[in-house]
PDB file of C-alpha atoms in Angstrom:
ATOM      1  CA  MET H1200     -14.800   1.002 -24.698  1.00 48.00           C
ATOM      2  CA  LYS H1201     -14.538   4.034 -26.966  1.00 43.00           C
ATOM      3  CA  VAL H1202     -16.737   7.113 -26.835  1.00 41.00           C
ATOM      4  CA  THR H1203     -16.356   9.473 -29.777  1.00 38.00           C
ATOM      5  CA  ARG H1204     -16.516  13.215 -29.371  1.00 42.00           C
ATOM      6  CA  ALA H1205     -17.804  15.941 -31.640  1.00 38.00           C
ATOM      7  CA  VAL H1206     -15.106  18.184 -33.102  1.00 39.00           C
ATOM      8  CA  SER H1207     -15.068  21.592 -31.462  1.00 43.00           C
ATOM      9  CA  PRO H1208     -15.407  24.610 -33.794  1.00 44.00           C
ATOM     10  CA  LEU H1209     -12.383  26.130 -32.013  1.00 42.00           C
ATOM     11  CA  LEU H1210     -10.086  23.248 -32.955  1.00 43.00           C
ATOM     12  CA  PRO H1211      -8.957  24.602 -36.387  1.00 47.00           C
ATOM     13  CA  LEU H1212      -8.049  27.964 -34.811  1.00 40.00           C
ATOM     14  CA  CYS H1213      -6.102  26.288 -31.994  1.00 43.00           C
ATOM     15  CA  GLN H1214      -4.231  24.139 -34.488  1.00 43.00           C
ATOM     16  CA  ARG H1215      -3.168  27.239 -36.463  1.00 43.00           C
ATOM     17  CA  LEU H1216      -2.023  29.150 -33.397  1.00 40.00           C
ATOM     18  CA  LEU H1217      -0.311  26.285 -31.540  1.00 43.00           C
ATOM     19  CA  PRO H1218       1.571  23.123 -32.503  1.00 49.00           C
ATOM     20  CA  GLY H1219      -0.836  20.222 -32.997  1.00 48.00           C
ATOM     21  CA  ARG H1220       0.051  18.271 -29.873  1.00 45.00           C
ATOM     22  CA  ILE H1221       0.002  21.337 -27.607  1.00 46.00           C
ATOM     23  CA  ALA H1222      -3.214  22.612 -29.185  1.00 49.00           C
ATOM     24  CA  GLY H1223      -4.956  19.286 -28.588  1.00 51.00           C
ATOM     25  CA  LEU H1224      -3.831  19.158 -24.981  1.00 59.00           C
ATOM     26  CA  SER H1225      -4.752  22.790 -24.332  1.00 80.00           C
ATOM     27  CA  LEU H1226      -8.204  22.376 -25.833  1.00 85.00           C
ATOM     28  CA  ALA H1227      -8.822  19.169 -23.879  1.00 83.00           C
ATOM     29  CA  LEU H1228      -7.667  20.825 -20.676  1.00 87.00           C
ATOM     30  CA  LEU H1229      -9.881  23.837 -21.339  1.00 89.00           C
ATOM     31  CA  LYS H1230     -12.925  21.653 -21.954  1.00 89.00           C
ATOM     32  CA  ALA H1231     -12.197  19.491 -18.911  1.00 89.00           C
ATOM     33  CA  THR H1232     -11.792  22.568 -16.694  1.00 91.00           C
ATOM     34  CA  ALA H1233     -15.062  24.056 -17.931  1.00 92.00           C
ATOM     35  CA  LEU H1234     -16.807  20.751 -17.245  1.00 92.00           C
ATOM     36  CA  GLU H1235     -15.291  20.596 -13.756  1.00 93.00           C
ATOM     37  CA  ILE H1236     -16.575  24.090 -12.970  1.00 94.00           C
ATOM     38  CA  ALA H1237     -20.067  23.215 -14.199  1.00 94.00           C
ATOM     39  CA  ILE H1238     -20.097  19.986 -12.184  1.00 93.00           C
ATOM     40  CA  LEU H1239     -18.848  21.792  -9.081  1.00 92.00           C
ATOM     41  CA  ALA H1240     -21.622  24.377  -9.389  1.00 93.00           C
ATOM     42  CA  GLY H1241     -24.258  21.678  -9.732  1.00 93.00           C
ATOM     43  CA  HIS H1242     -22.803  19.668  -6.883  1.00 91.00           C
ATOM     44  CA  LEU H1243     -22.859  22.677  -4.554  1.00 91.00           C
ATOM     45  CA  LEU H1244     -26.598  22.918  -5.185  1.00 93.00           C
ATOM     46  CA  LEU H1245     -27.105  19.221  -4.457  1.00 89.00           C
ATOM     47  CA  TYR H1246     -24.723  19.048  -1.497  1.00 88.00           C
ATOM     48  CA  PRO H1247     -27.335  19.928   1.188  1.00 91.00           C
ATOM     49  CA  THR H1248     -29.512  17.034   0.036  1.00 88.00           C
ATOM     50  CA  GLY H1249     -26.796  14.538   0.921  1.00 86.00           C
ATOM     51  CA  ILE H1250     -25.817  15.768   4.384  1.00 85.00           C
ATOM     52  CA  THR H1251     -28.229  13.530   6.259  1.00 83.00           C
ATOM     53  CA  PRO H1252     -27.721   9.752   6.162  1.00 82.00           C
ATOM     54  CA  GLU H1253     -29.696   7.779   3.621  1.00 80.00           C
ATOM     55  CA  ARG H1254     -32.901   6.191   4.877  1.00 74.00           C
ATOM     56  CA  ARG H1255     -32.463   2.458   5.225  1.00 70.00           C
ATOM     57  CA  PRO H1256     -35.207   0.013   4.209  1.00 64.00           C
ATOM     58  CA  ALA H1257     -36.704  -1.997   7.044  1.00 60.00           C
ATOM     59  CA  PRO H1258     -35.236  -5.465   7.649  1.00 58.00           C
ATOM     60  CA  ASN H1259     -37.113  -8.373   6.151  1.00 52.00           C
ATOM     61  CA  PRO H1260     -39.619  -9.985   8.540  1.00 52.00           C
ATOM     62  CA  PRO H1261     -38.856 -13.522   9.670  1.00 48.00           C
ATOM     63  CA  GLY H1262     -39.690 -16.068   6.990  1.00 49.00           C
ATOM     64  CA  THR H1263     -39.377 -13.614   4.093  1.00 47.00           C
ATOM     65  CA  PRO H1264     -37.186 -15.027   1.302  1.00 45.00           C
ATOM     66  CA  THR H1265     -34.013 -12.942   1.422  1.00 43.00           C
ATOM     67  CA  ASP H1266     -33.484 -13.359  -2.300  1.00 41.00           C
ATOM     68  CA  LEU H1267     -36.480 -11.105  -2.901  1.00 37.00           C
ATOM     69  CA  ALA H1268     -35.343  -8.263  -0.678  1.00 37.00           C
ATOM     70  CA  ASP H1269     -35.601  -4.813  -2.237  1.00 39.00           C
ATOM     71  CA  THR H1270     -36.749  -6.159  -5.615  1.00 35.00           C
ATOM     72  CA  GLY H1271     -39.944  -4.184  -5.841  1.00 34.00           C
ATOM     73  CA  THR H1272     -42.133  -7.249  -5.201  1.00 30.00           C
ATOM     74  CA  LEU H1273     -45.779  -6.641  -6.070  1.00 28.00           C
ATOM     75  CA  ALA H1274     -48.444  -7.281  -3.473  1.00 30.00           C
ATOM     76  CA  GLY H1275     -49.443 -10.935  -3.430  1.00 30.00           C
ATOM     77  CA  VAL H1276     -46.685 -11.916  -5.872  1.00 30.00           C
ATOM     78  CA  GLY H1277     -43.540 -13.712  -4.762  1.00 33.00           C
ATOM     79  CA  THR H1278     -44.486 -13.811  -1.083  1.00 34.00           C
ATOM     80  CA  GLY H1279     -46.657 -16.901  -1.107  1.00 38.00           C
ATOM     81  CA  THR H1280     -49.560 -14.950   0.387  1.00 38.00           C
ATOM     82  CA  GLY H1281     -51.536 -14.246  -2.791  1.00 41.00           C
ATOM     83  CA  THR H1282     -54.156 -16.504  -4.332  1.00 41.00           C
ATOM     84  CA  GLY H1283     -54.389 -17.979  -7.784  1.00 45.00           C
ATOM     85  CA  SER H1284     -57.429 -18.146 -10.019  1.00 44.00           C
ATOM     86  CA  GLY H1285     -58.671 -21.244  -8.217  1.00 46.00           C
ATOM     87  CA  GLY H1286     -58.436 -19.698  -4.752  1.00 47.00           C
ATOM     88  CA  THR H1287     -55.296 -21.665  -3.899  1.00 46.00           C
ATOM     89  CA  PRO H1288     -52.224 -19.940  -2.561  1.00 42.00           C
ATOM     90  CA  ASP H1289     -50.102 -18.476  -5.326  1.00 43.00           C
ATOM     91  CA  THR H1290     -46.476 -19.438  -4.776  1.00 40.00           C
ATOM     92  CA  THR H1291     -45.194 -17.646  -7.879  1.00 42.00           C
ATOM     93  CA  ARG H1292     -42.012 -15.726  -7.115  1.00 39.00           C
ATOM     94  CA  LEU H1293     -40.246 -13.018  -9.001  1.00 39.00           C
ATOM     95  CA  PRO H1294     -36.883 -13.931 -10.576  1.00 43.00           C
ATOM     96  CA  THR H1295     -34.159 -14.037  -7.960  1.00 44.00           C
ATOM     97  CA  PRO H1296     -31.686 -11.153  -8.419  1.00 55.00           C
ATOM     98  CA  THR H1297     -28.142 -12.439  -8.775  1.00 75.00           C
ATOM     99  CA  ARG H1298     -26.309  -9.148  -8.402  1.00 89.00           C
ATOM    100  CA  PRO H1299     -24.992  -8.153  -4.972  1.00 95.00           C
ATOM    101  CA  PRO H1300     -25.832  -4.779  -3.409  1.00 97.00           C
ATOM    102  CA  VAL H1301     -23.763  -1.792  -4.534  1.00 97.00           C
ATOM    103  CA  VAL H1302     -22.282   0.461  -1.848  1.00 98.00           C
ATOM    104  CA  LEU H1303     -21.280   3.994  -2.907  1.00 98.00           C
ATOM    105  CA  LEU H1304     -18.606   5.797  -0.858  1.00 98.00           C
ATOM    106  CA  HIS H1305     -17.821   9.473  -1.435  1.00 97.00           C
ATOM    107  CA  GLY H1306     -14.550  11.394  -1.259  1.00 96.00           C
ATOM    108  CA  PHE H1307     -12.915  13.949   1.043  1.00 95.00           C
ATOM    109  CA  ILE H1308     -15.210  16.728   2.373  1.00 91.00           C
ATOM    110  CA  ASP H1309     -18.103  15.409   0.323  1.00 94.00           C
ATOM    111  CA  ASN H1310     -21.276  13.384   0.838  1.00 94.00           C
ATOM    112  CA  ARG H1311     -23.546  10.913  -0.903  1.00 94.00           C
ATOM    113  CA  SER H1312     -25.057  13.584  -3.194  1.00 95.00           C
ATOM    114  CA  VAL H1313     -22.044  13.187  -5.516  1.00 96.00           C
ATOM    115  CA  PHE H1314     -23.511   9.853  -6.668  1.00 97.00           C
ATOM    116  CA  VAL H1315     -26.952  11.081  -7.767  1.00 95.00           C
ATOM    117  CA  MET H1316     -26.237  10.505 -11.475  1.00 96.00           C
ATOM    118  CA  LEU H1317     -24.336   7.252 -11.014  1.00 97.00           C
ATOM    119  CA  ARG H1318     -27.005   5.862  -8.737  1.00 96.00           C
ATOM    120  CA  ARG H1319     -29.688   6.642 -11.318  1.00 96.00           C
ATOM    121  CA  SER H1320     -27.632   5.007 -14.056  1.00 97.00           C
ATOM    122  CA  LEU H1321     -27.114   1.829 -12.029  1.00 97.00           C
ATOM    123  CA  ALA H1322     -30.806   1.647 -11.114  1.00 96.00           C
ATOM    124  CA  GLN H1323     -31.898   2.120 -14.729  1.00 95.00           C
ATOM    125  CA  HIS H1324     -29.717  -0.816 -15.742  1.00 94.00           C
ATOM    126  CA  GLY H1325     -31.054  -3.318 -13.258  1.00 91.00           C
ATOM    127  CA  ARG H1326     -29.261  -2.684  -9.985  1.00 92.00           C
ATOM    128  CA  GLN H1327     -31.983  -3.006  -7.351  1.00 89.00           C
ATOM    129  CA  GLN H1328     -29.991  -2.683  -4.133  1.00 94.00           C
ATOM    130  CA  ILE H1329     -27.906   0.503  -3.999  1.00 96.00           C
ATOM    131  CA  GLU H1330     -26.793   2.214  -0.800  1.00 96.00           C
ATOM    132  CA  SER H1331     -24.855   5.462  -0.399  1.00 95.00           C
ATOM    133  CA  LEU H1332     -22.873   5.834   2.808  1.00 94.00           C
ATOM    134  CA  ASN H1333     -21.748   9.050   4.458  1.00 93.00           C
ATOM    135  CA  TYR H1334     -18.736   9.391   6.706  1.00 90.00           C
ATOM    136  CA  SER H1335     -18.077  12.499   8.764  1.00 86.00           C
ATOM    137  CA  PRO H1336     -16.049  15.353   7.187  1.00 81.00           C
ATOM    138  CA  LEU H1337     -14.275  15.431  10.562  1.00 85.00           C
ATOM    139  CA  THR H1338     -12.908  11.914   9.992  1.00 90.00           C
ATOM    140  CA  CYS H1339      -9.185  12.052  10.700  1.00 94.00           C
ATOM    141  CA  ASP H1340      -8.071   8.467  10.156  1.00 97.00           C
ATOM    142  CA  ILE H1341      -8.526   6.139   7.184  1.00 98.00           C
ATOM    143  CA  ARG H1342      -8.228   3.092   9.442  1.00 98.00           C
ATOM    144  CA  THR H1343     -11.109   4.238  11.655  1.00 96.00           C
ATOM    145  CA  ALA H1344     -13.252   5.042   8.625  1.00 97.00           C
ATOM    146  CA  ALA H1345     -12.511   1.579   7.191  1.00 98.00           C
ATOM    147  CA  GLU H1346     -13.618  -0.088  10.429  1.00 97.00           C
ATOM    148  CA  LEU H1347     -16.868   1.883  10.314  1.00 96.00           C
ATOM    149  CA  LEU H1348     -17.343   0.880   6.672  1.00 97.00           C
ATOM    150  CA  GLY H1349     -16.944  -2.746   7.714  1.00 98.00           C
ATOM    151  CA  ARG H1350     -19.720  -2.432  10.287  1.00 97.00           C
ATOM    152  CA  HIS H1351     -21.993  -0.823   7.690  1.00 96.00           C
ATOM    153  CA  ILE H1352     -21.343  -3.632   5.219  1.00 97.00           C
ATOM    154  CA  GLU H1353     -22.058  -6.301   7.833  1.00 97.00           C
ATOM    155  CA  GLU H1354     -25.380  -4.578   8.523  1.00 96.00           C
ATOM    156  CA  ILE H1355     -26.185  -4.398   4.808  1.00 96.00           C
ATOM    157  CA  CYS H1356     -25.408  -8.090   4.313  1.00 97.00           C
ATOM    158  CA  GLU H1357     -27.530  -9.050   7.300  1.00 96.00           C
ATOM    159  CA  ARG H1358     -30.436  -6.895   6.182  1.00 95.00           C
ATOM    160  CA  THR H1359     -30.402  -8.004   2.535  1.00 94.00           C
ATOM    161  CA  GLY H1360     -29.476 -11.631   3.101  1.00 94.00           C
ATOM    162  CA  ARG H1361     -26.448 -11.276   0.830  1.00 95.00           C
ATOM    163  CA  HIS H1362     -22.962 -12.544   1.537  1.00 96.00           C
ATOM    164  CA  GLU H1363     -21.128 -10.042  -0.691  1.00 97.00           C
ATOM    165  CA  VAL H1364     -21.378  -6.457  -1.889  1.00 98.00           C
ATOM    166  CA  ASP H1365     -19.782  -4.391  -4.633  1.00 98.00           C
ATOM    167  CA  ILE H1366     -18.258  -1.024  -3.707  1.00 98.00           C
ATOM    168  CA  VAL H1367     -17.718   2.090  -5.811  1.00 98.00           C
ATOM    169  CA  GLY H1368     -15.465   4.612  -4.061  1.00 98.00           C
ATOM    170  CA  HIS H1369     -14.615   8.094  -5.308  1.00 98.00           C
ATOM    171  CA  SER H1370     -11.225   9.556  -4.351  1.00 97.00           C
ATOM    172  CA  LEU H1371     -10.667   9.074  -0.598  1.00 97.00           C
ATOM    173  CA  GLY H1372     -13.680   6.748  -0.489  1.00 98.00           C
ATOM    174  CA  GLY H1373     -11.816   4.292  -2.689  1.00 98.00           C
ATOM    175  CA  LEU H1374      -8.818   4.359  -0.364  1.00 98.00           C
ATOM    176  CA  ILE H1375     -11.010   3.702   2.694  1.00 98.00           C
ATOM    177  CA  ALA H1376     -12.658   0.779   0.920  1.00 98.00           C
ATOM    178  CA  ARG H1377      -9.313  -0.632  -0.209  1.00 98.00           C
ATOM    179  CA  TYR H1378      -7.956  -0.514   3.344  1.00 98.00           C
ATOM    180  CA  TYR H1379     -11.050  -2.364   4.549  1.00 98.00           C
ATOM    181  CA  VAL H1380     -10.599  -5.029   1.875  1.00 98.00           C
ATOM    182  CA  GLN H1381      -6.849  -5.516   2.214  1.00 98.00           C
ATOM    183  CA  CYS H1382      -6.150  -4.895   5.881  1.00 97.00           C
ATOM    184  CA  LEU H1383      -9.390  -5.682   7.738  1.00 98.00           C
ATOM    185  CA  GLY H1384     -10.474  -8.885   6.011  1.00 97.00           C
ATOM    186  CA  GLY H1385     -13.094  -7.159   3.885  1.00 98.00           C
ATOM    187  CA  ASP H1386     -12.277  -9.327   0.872  1.00 98.00           C
ATOM    188  CA  VAL H1387     -14.716 -11.918   2.244  1.00 98.00           C
ATOM    189  CA  ARG H1388     -17.515  -9.358   1.847  1.00 98.00           C
ATOM    190  CA  VAL H1389     -16.470  -7.307  -1.202  1.00 98.00           C
ATOM    191  CA  ARG H1390     -16.719  -9.012  -4.576  1.00 97.00           C
ATOM    192  CA  THR H1391     -15.612  -6.038  -6.702  1.00 98.00           C
ATOM    193  CA  LEU H1392     -14.128  -2.704  -5.628  1.00 98.00           C
ATOM    194  CA  VAL H1393     -14.265   0.093  -8.199  1.00 98.00           C
ATOM    195  CA  THR H1394     -12.227   3.206  -7.412  1.00 98.00           C
ATOM    196  CA  LEU H1395     -12.553   6.563  -9.176  1.00 98.00           C
ATOM    197  CA  GLY H1396      -9.594   8.941  -8.983  1.00 98.00           C
ATOM    198  CA  THR H1397      -8.224   7.363  -5.799  1.00 98.00           C
ATOM    199  CA  PRO H1398      -4.621   8.217  -4.760  1.00 98.00           C
ATOM    200  CA  HIS H1399      -3.480   4.613  -4.313  1.00 98.00           C
ATOM    201  CA  SER H1400       0.194   5.602  -4.231  1.00 97.00           C
ATOM    202  CA  GLY H1401      -0.357   9.010  -2.669  1.00 98.00           C
ATOM    203  CA  THR H1402      -0.803  12.479  -4.175  1.00 97.00           C
ATOM    204  CA  ARG H1403       1.409  15.548  -3.689  1.00 96.00           C
ATOM    205  CA  VAL H1404      -1.220  18.074  -4.729  1.00 94.00           C
ATOM    206  CA  VAL H1405      -2.063  21.097  -2.491  1.00 90.00           C
ATOM    207  CA  PRO H1406       0.710  20.883   0.149  1.00 91.00           C
ATOM    208  CA  LEU H1407      -1.130  23.442   2.316  1.00 89.00           C
ATOM    209  CA  MET H1408      -3.758  20.800   3.083  1.00 92.00           C
ATOM    210  CA  ASN H1409      -1.214  18.799   5.089  1.00 93.00           C
ATOM    211  CA  ALA H1410      -2.668  20.294   8.271  1.00 93.00           C
ATOM    212  CA  HIS H1411      -5.494  17.762   7.992  1.00 94.00           C
ATOM    213  CA  PRO H1412      -4.440  14.313   9.319  1.00 96.00           C
ATOM    214  CA  ILE H1413      -6.345  12.358   6.685  1.00 96.00           C
ATOM    215  CA  VAL H1414      -4.701  14.378   3.909  1.00 96.00           C
ATOM    216  CA  ARG H1415      -1.296  13.452   5.337  1.00 97.00           C
ATOM    217  CA  GLN H1416      -2.373   9.806   5.097  1.00 97.00           C
ATOM    218  CA  MET H1417      -2.971  10.343   1.369  1.00 97.00           C
ATOM    219  CA  ARG H1418       0.606  11.537   0.814  1.00 97.00           C
ATOM    220  CA  PRO H1419       3.263   9.254  -0.704  1.00 97.00           C
ATOM    221  CA  GLY H1420       5.059   7.241   1.958  1.00 96.00           C
ATOM    222  CA  SER H1421       2.382   7.547   4.640  1.00 97.00           C
ATOM    223  CA  GLY H1422       1.874   4.720   7.109  1.00 97.00           C
ATOM    224  CA  VAL H1423      -1.507   3.816   5.607  1.00 98.00           C
ATOM    225  CA  LEU H1424      -0.118   3.582   2.077  1.00 98.00           C
ATOM    226  CA  ASP H1425       2.813   1.529   3.338  1.00 98.00           C
ATOM    227  CA  GLU H1426       0.320  -0.942   4.823  1.00 98.00           C
ATOM    228  CA  LEU H1427      -1.437  -1.205   1.473  1.00 98.00           C
ATOM    229  CA  CYS H1428       1.882  -2.095  -0.157  1.00 97.00           C
ATOM    230  CA  GLN H1429       2.293  -5.128   2.076  1.00 97.00           C
ATOM    231  CA  PRO H1430       1.750  -8.621   0.598  1.00 97.00           C
ATOM    232  CA  ALA H1431      -1.877  -9.680   0.178  1.00 96.00           C
ATOM    233  CA  PRO H1432      -1.593 -13.154  -1.355  1.00 94.00           C
ATOM    234  CA  HIS H1433      -5.069 -14.361  -0.411  1.00 93.00           C
ATOM    235  CA  CYS H1434      -7.112 -11.266  -1.255  1.00 97.00           C
ATOM    236  CA  ARG H1435     -10.195 -12.391  -3.193  1.00 96.00           C
ATOM    237  CA  THR H1436     -11.635  -9.011  -4.197  1.00 98.00           C
ATOM    238  CA  ARG H1437     -11.393  -7.859  -7.806  1.00 97.00           C
ATOM    239  CA  PHE H1438     -10.206  -4.248  -8.213  1.00 98.00           C
ATOM    240  CA  VAL H1439     -11.089  -1.882 -11.067  1.00 97.00           C
ATOM    241  CA  SER H1440      -9.402   1.511 -10.877  1.00 98.00           C
ATOM    242  CA  PHE H1441     -10.510   4.390 -13.117  1.00 97.00           C
ATOM    243  CA  TRP H1442      -7.885   7.107 -13.518  1.00 97.00           C
ATOM    244  CA  SER H1443      -8.019  10.261 -15.623  1.00 96.00           C
ATOM    245  CA  ASP H1444      -5.239  11.824 -17.672  1.00 93.00           C
ATOM    246  CA  LEU H1445      -6.581  15.274 -16.683  1.00 94.00           C
ATOM    247  CA  ASP H1446      -7.201  14.671 -12.977  1.00 96.00           C
ATOM    248  CA  GLN H1447      -6.121  17.870 -11.240  1.00 93.00           C
ATOM    249  CA  LEU H1448      -5.931  16.259  -7.793  1.00 96.00           C
ATOM    250  CA  MET H1449      -3.680  13.333  -8.676  1.00 97.00           C
ATOM    251  CA  ASP H1450       0.035  14.158  -8.661  1.00 96.00           C
ATOM    252  CA  PRO H1451       1.396  12.159 -10.379  1.00 95.00           C
ATOM    253  CA  LEU H1452      -1.554  11.080 -12.506  1.00 95.00           C
ATOM    254  CA  GLU H1453      -0.608   7.395 -12.327  1.00 95.00           C
ATOM    255  CA  THR H1454      -1.069   7.406  -8.556  1.00 97.00           C
ATOM    256  CA  ALA H1455      -4.733   6.633  -9.241  1.00 97.00           C
ATOM    257  CA  CYS H1456      -3.677   3.251 -10.671  1.00 97.00           C
ATOM    258  CA  ILE H1457      -3.299   0.206  -8.430  1.00 98.00           C
ATOM    259  CA  ASP H1458       0.101  -1.444  -8.701  1.00 96.00           C
ATOM    260  CA  HIS H1459       0.262  -4.483  -6.441  1.00 97.00           C
ATOM    261  CA  PRO H1460       1.553  -7.947  -7.449  1.00 96.00           C
ATOM    262  CA  ASP H1461      -0.933  -9.856  -5.293  1.00 97.00           C
ATOM    263  CA  LEU H1462      -4.130  -8.070  -6.317  1.00 97.00           C
ATOM    264  CA  LEU H1463      -6.400  -8.805  -9.256  1.00 96.00           C
ATOM    265  CA  VAL H1464      -6.464  -5.360 -10.864  1.00 96.00           C
ATOM    266  CA  GLN H1465      -7.798  -3.651 -13.963  1.00 95.00           C
ATOM    267  CA  ASN H1466      -6.656  -0.039 -14.417  1.00 97.00           C
ATOM    268  CA  VAL H1467      -8.948   1.931 -16.730  1.00 96.00           C
ATOM    269  CA  ARG H1468      -7.675   5.134 -18.293  1.00 96.00           C
ATOM    270  CA  VAL H1469     -10.237   7.904 -18.796  1.00 95.00           C
ATOM    271  CA  SER H1470      -9.346  10.626 -21.287  1.00 93.00           C
ATOM    272  CA  GLY H1471     -10.534  14.215 -21.320  1.00 92.00           C
ATOM    273  CA  ILE H1472     -12.271  14.707 -17.964  1.00 95.00           C
ATOM    274  CA  GLY H1473     -11.193  15.784 -14.497  1.00 95.00           C
ATOM    275  CA  HIS H1474     -11.556  14.563 -10.942  1.00 97.00           C
ATOM    276  CA  LEU H1475     -15.095  15.735 -10.217  1.00 96.00           C
ATOM    277  CA  ALA H1476     -16.449  14.322 -13.478  1.00 96.00           C
ATOM    278  CA  LEU H1477     -15.455  10.725 -12.718  1.00 97.00           C
ATOM    279  CA  PRO H1478     -18.592   9.840 -10.688  1.00 97.00           C
ATOM    280  CA  VAL H1479     -20.812  11.878 -13.027  1.00 95.00           C
ATOM    281  CA  HIS H1480     -19.709  11.224 -16.622  1.00 95.00           C
ATOM    282  CA  PRO H1481     -22.039   8.804 -18.481  1.00 95.00           C
ATOM    283  CA  ALA H1482     -19.142   7.017 -20.223  1.00 95.00           C
ATOM    284  CA  VAL H1483     -17.527   6.291 -16.863  1.00 96.00           C
ATOM    285  CA  ALA H1484     -20.884   5.103 -15.524  1.00 97.00           C
ATOM    286  CA  ALA H1485     -21.089   2.671 -18.442  1.00 96.00           C
ATOM    287  CA  GLY H1486     -17.597   1.428 -17.616  1.00 96.00           C
ATOM    288  CA  ILE H1487     -18.555   0.967 -13.974  1.00 97.00           C
ATOM    289  CA  ARG H1488     -21.622  -1.046 -14.962  1.00 96.00           C
ATOM    290  CA  GLN H1489     -19.474  -3.278 -17.166  1.00 94.00           C
ATOM    291  CA  ALA H1490     -17.020  -3.813 -14.317  1.00 95.00           C
ATOM    292  CA  LEU H1491     -19.757  -4.717 -11.852  1.00 95.00           C
ATOM    293  CA  ASP H1492     -21.655  -6.938 -14.271  1.00 90.00           C
ATOM    294  CA  ALA H1493     -18.628  -8.951 -15.368  1.00 82.00           C
ATOM    295  CA  GLU H1494     -19.038 -12.646 -14.637  1.00 52.00           C
ATOM    296  CA  GLU H1495     -16.457 -13.857 -12.158  1.00 46.00           C
ATOM    297  CA  ALA H1496     -15.181 -16.674 -14.368  1.00 41.00           C
ATOM    298  CA  GLU H1497     -14.643 -14.320 -17.299  1.00 50.00           C
ATOM    299  CA  ALA H1498     -13.541 -11.265 -15.330  1.00 44.00           C
ATOM    300  CA  ARG H1499     -10.420 -12.777 -13.810  1.00 47.00           C
ATOM    301  CA  PRO H1500      -8.452 -13.519 -17.013  1.00 45.00           C
ATOM    302  CA  ALA H1501      -9.840 -10.386 -18.665  1.00 44.00           C
ATOM    303  CA  ALA H1502      -8.727  -8.228 -15.768  1.00 45.00           C
ATOM    304  CA  ASN H1503      -5.257  -9.774 -15.765  1.00 45.00           C
ATOM    305  CA  ALA H1504      -4.818  -9.028 -19.456  1.00 42.00           C
ATOM    306  CA  ALA H1505      -6.175  -5.501 -19.119  1.00 42.00           C
ATOM    307  CA  ALA H1506      -3.868  -4.747 -16.226  1.00 41.00           C
ATOM    308  CA  HIS H1507      -0.858  -5.217 -18.507  1.00 39.00           C
ATOM    309  CA  ALA H1508      -2.474  -3.196 -21.301  1.00 43.00           C
ATOM    310  CA  ASP H1509      -3.344  -0.280 -18.979  1.00 51.00           C
ATOM    311  CA  GLY H1510      -7.023  -1.160 -19.205  1.00 50.00           C
ATOM    312  CA  LEU H1511      -9.618   0.482 -21.426  1.00 48.00           C
ATOM    313  CA  THR H1512      -9.800   4.045 -22.671  1.00 54.00           C
ATOM    314  CA  VAL H1513     -12.828   6.290 -22.413  1.00 53.00           C
ATOM    315  CA  ALA H1514     -12.269   9.235 -24.716  1.00 50.00           C
TER     316      ALA H1514
END
């Protein structure tokens, strides 16, 4: 997956003043930083809209076909209650959606508003069941947050009549979801887990934040990360990890890759954007849609091959 970029008018000047490799890196870093600042400003405006929990649709009444939940069924169509031209009951049903619900899980000190653009992109491309979950900014333990995520997913499966969900987790959200999948038996419920800039091996950035317990759990060598390194030979979930070569919050950058011999993993390198842009950038959204829409039979060998080739590159 390759996204071309327009050449900046400043590039010739940078190439004259600096060696080519340094100039390219400096320009990319400058552009990524400017984009991060713009995204942060926009997100601060949207943040209040995501503080309250998302409104949940009402459960299906008894006897309602669960396959038609949340599909935008028209009145009298697909419910068996309408009438045909001859006055007989119309049993025509809308096509049954085959895609599982998508659960979006935000990062540290954030809320569901970070997924406004991604949610719109998924909905425009046929995803009909999308739910954004909030967890408290006062959450101090990844294990506790993962248990709460498990209860939410059980409720979603019961309400929608689905047996599995897909999860997209940004930063800490990806780590919470991975702990649920690997350590709490969540692989029976999660078909695909997509992580965006998640410190799978721990990040050393901003040491002053160590006062927060959950930040200490995101440090290399923490008890939580040690648990995630344990064998997981029967884990059925497919993992797709997007990591950026300009992610300011991942130290080292490769910590956002998943490296585990028992897991089915595809690591996708994203070039030229920072941490905050991962859930917003349209090229990343396209990559997420491809990951979620991959057929299971084709995704497994493809993911194995991509894992050795460091995945795809979004430039």
